[in-house]
Amino acid sequence: MFAGKTTALINRVSAHEGRLAVAVKSSKDERYGCHWVVTHDGRCMRCYTADSLAQFKELLGPAYHKLQVLAIDEAQFFPDLAEFCNRAVDDDGKHVIVAGLSGDFRRRRFGQLLDLMPLADSITQLTSKCAFCSSNGLFSLRLVDAAGPQALVGGDEKYRAACRRCYLQHSDTVQ
């Protein structure tokens, strides 16, 4: 978390200026309203929201076939991510840009992002700064409801980026 994933997503979509691009995010992410992908520093891009990527494609209808670039934010929340992306690229000729978390606050697999790795043309793994010591923040430390469900949408009020040492040190006090 806090690694600049959404910023990178917006930058990559901007690099495709002149091509028809659309963004989608999970309907679970209601932090900035349902029609905006927003970075932590306030940059934004209009988007669609959906529970699944199949629902998103259905929502677009015939306009989907005109799309050239598809940006998917908060990808870990889409249950059909891997299959949809594979078909969108291989069968439909779309350029797909995906941003999301591969691991959760328990350091376990989160969604299907890791399933995309063998299918991807390129992969960029971003890291944040540890909120405690400023080393590479590789892990998400949940500050609230540590015994709760895997999916809990939130920002710095609920999570902190942590290096391995600080994650191990602070996860005992939080949980």
XYZ file of C-alpha atoms in Angstrom:
175
model
C 0.000 0.000 0.000
C 1.056 3.610 -0.549
C 3.506 2.558 -3.272
C 2.054 4.696 -6.059
C 0.103 1.961 -7.858
C -2.786 4.216 -8.865
C -0.394 7.017 -9.847
C 1.488 4.577 -12.091
C -1.824 3.367 -13.550
C -2.916 6.917 -14.421
C 0.526 7.702 -15.888
C 0.436 4.597 -18.074
C -3.044 5.392 -19.339
C -1.881 8.955 -20.113
C 0.975 7.513 -22.177
C -1.675 6.060 -24.520
C -3.060 9.489 -25.420
C -5.079 9.327 -28.614
C -6.219 5.766 -27.994
C -9.650 5.001 -26.553
C -9.019 4.167 -22.892
C -11.381 3.343 -20.040
C -10.731 2.651 -16.365
C -12.645 0.393 -13.994
C -12.385 -0.186 -10.263
C -14.154 -2.503 -7.883
C -17.453 -1.357 -6.447
C -15.974 -2.278 -3.042
C -13.809 0.847 -3.211
C -16.125 3.729 -2.338
C -13.475 6.028 -0.840
C -13.622 8.763 -3.498
C -17.042 8.165 -4.990
C -17.984 5.526 -7.482
C -16.825 7.238 -10.681
C -13.250 8.204 -9.822
C -9.896 6.506 -9.494
C -7.982 8.818 -7.145
C -4.358 8.792 -5.989
C -3.312 9.567 -2.416
C -2.022 12.943 -3.643
C -5.318 13.843 -5.324
C -4.786 13.043 -9.030
C -7.886 11.502 -10.515
C -9.331 9.778 -13.559
C -12.959 8.969 -14.333
C -13.862 5.301 -14.179
C -16.594 2.720 -14.164
C -17.291 0.571 -11.119
C -18.349 -3.057 -11.119
C -18.492 -6.144 -8.916
C -16.801 -8.227 -11.602
C -15.038 -7.564 -14.884
C -17.698 -9.570 -16.721
C -20.264 -7.136 -15.295
C -18.080 -4.226 -16.467
C -17.932 -5.649 -20.003
C -21.693 -6.124 -19.997
C -22.158 -2.568 -18.714
C -20.134 -1.192 -21.642
C -22.018 -3.274 -24.169
C -20.919 -2.713 -27.800
C -18.622 0.141 -26.687
C -16.291 -2.502 -25.203
C -15.243 -3.566 -28.703
C -14.082 -0.019 -29.519
C -11.831 0.131 -26.457
C -8.103 -0.025 -27.037
C -6.762 0.453 -23.505
C -8.327 -0.867 -20.313
C -7.055 0.212 -16.882
C -8.055 -1.884 -13.867
C -7.527 -0.388 -10.397
C -7.848 -2.275 -7.094
C -7.575 -5.437 -9.174
C -7.372 -7.739 -6.150
C -11.125 -7.314 -5.639
C -12.188 -8.734 -9.025
C -13.010 -12.463 -8.776
C -12.639 -12.963 -12.547
C -9.435 -10.935 -13.034
C -7.144 -13.567 -14.574
C -9.643 -15.036 -17.027
C -10.961 -11.622 -18.077
C -7.506 -10.117 -18.650
C -6.298 -13.146 -20.583
C -9.298 -12.963 -22.931
C -9.189 -9.162 -23.202
C -5.580 -9.307 -24.393
C -5.460 -12.561 -26.370
C -8.942 -12.625 -27.903
C -10.031 -8.978 -27.952
C -6.682 -7.272 -28.635
C -6.896 -4.885 -25.676
C -3.921 -3.284 -23.947
C -4.649 -3.986 -20.272
C -2.992 -2.126 -17.395
C -3.579 -3.589 -13.945
C -2.902 -2.098 -10.505
C -3.562 -3.848 -7.233
C -2.249 -5.718 -4.239
C -0.840 -9.225 -4.563
C -0.738 -9.854 -0.808
C -2.937 -8.946 2.141
C -2.181 -7.673 5.641
C -1.532 -11.260 6.782
C 1.062 -11.635 3.978
C -1.169 -14.101 2.137
C -2.246 -14.148 -1.504
C -4.872 -11.505 -2.217
C -7.153 -12.051 -5.187
C -5.878 -13.174 -8.582
C -3.104 -10.669 -9.270
C -0.395 -13.325 -8.913
C -2.226 -15.458 -11.498
C -1.557 -12.733 -14.085
C 2.225 -12.943 -13.776
C 2.764 -15.813 -16.229
C 0.370 -14.119 -18.679
C 1.771 -10.577 -18.528
C 3.947 -8.857 -21.128
C 5.594 -6.819 -18.376
C 5.384 -6.524 -14.594
C 6.323 -3.629 -12.350
C 6.304 -4.308 -8.628
C 6.202 -1.103 -6.618
C 7.171 -0.709 -2.978
C 6.456 1.989 -0.461
C 8.477 3.401 2.407
C 8.061 1.785 5.807
C 5.960 4.093 7.980
C 8.152 3.241 10.970
C 11.767 3.289 9.723
C 11.686 4.454 6.052
C 13.118 1.191 4.659
C 11.316 -0.467 1.739
C 7.730 -0.996 2.864
C 6.939 -4.380 1.390
C 3.988 -5.325 3.584
C 0.620 -3.872 4.596
C 0.116 -3.620 8.351
C -3.548 -3.322 9.304
C -4.143 -1.016 12.252
C -7.789 -1.948 12.887
C -9.806 -5.170 12.982
C -6.771 -7.421 12.586
C -8.952 -10.492 13.140
C -11.445 -9.286 10.537
C -12.010 -10.188 6.893
C -9.312 -10.080 4.229
C -10.998 -7.284 2.287
C -11.311 -4.038 4.223
C -10.977 -1.006 1.967
C -9.123 1.887 3.527
C -6.172 4.243 3.490
C -3.743 5.418 6.137
C -6.491 5.414 8.755
C -6.523 1.592 8.546
C -3.149 0.553 7.104
C 0.561 1.373 7.181
C 3.314 0.202 4.864
C 5.974 -1.722 6.775
C 9.318 -3.380 6.110
C 9.706 -6.996 7.226
C 11.306 -6.110 10.577
C 8.719 -3.475 11.480
C 5.842 -5.629 10.225
C 6.907 -8.458 12.524
C 7.491 -6.082 15.421
C 4.201 -4.187 15.113
C 1.869 -6.950 13.934
C 1.949 -8.481 17.430
C 0.808 -5.226 19.026
C -1.956 -4.596 16.476
C -3.432 -8.081 16.356
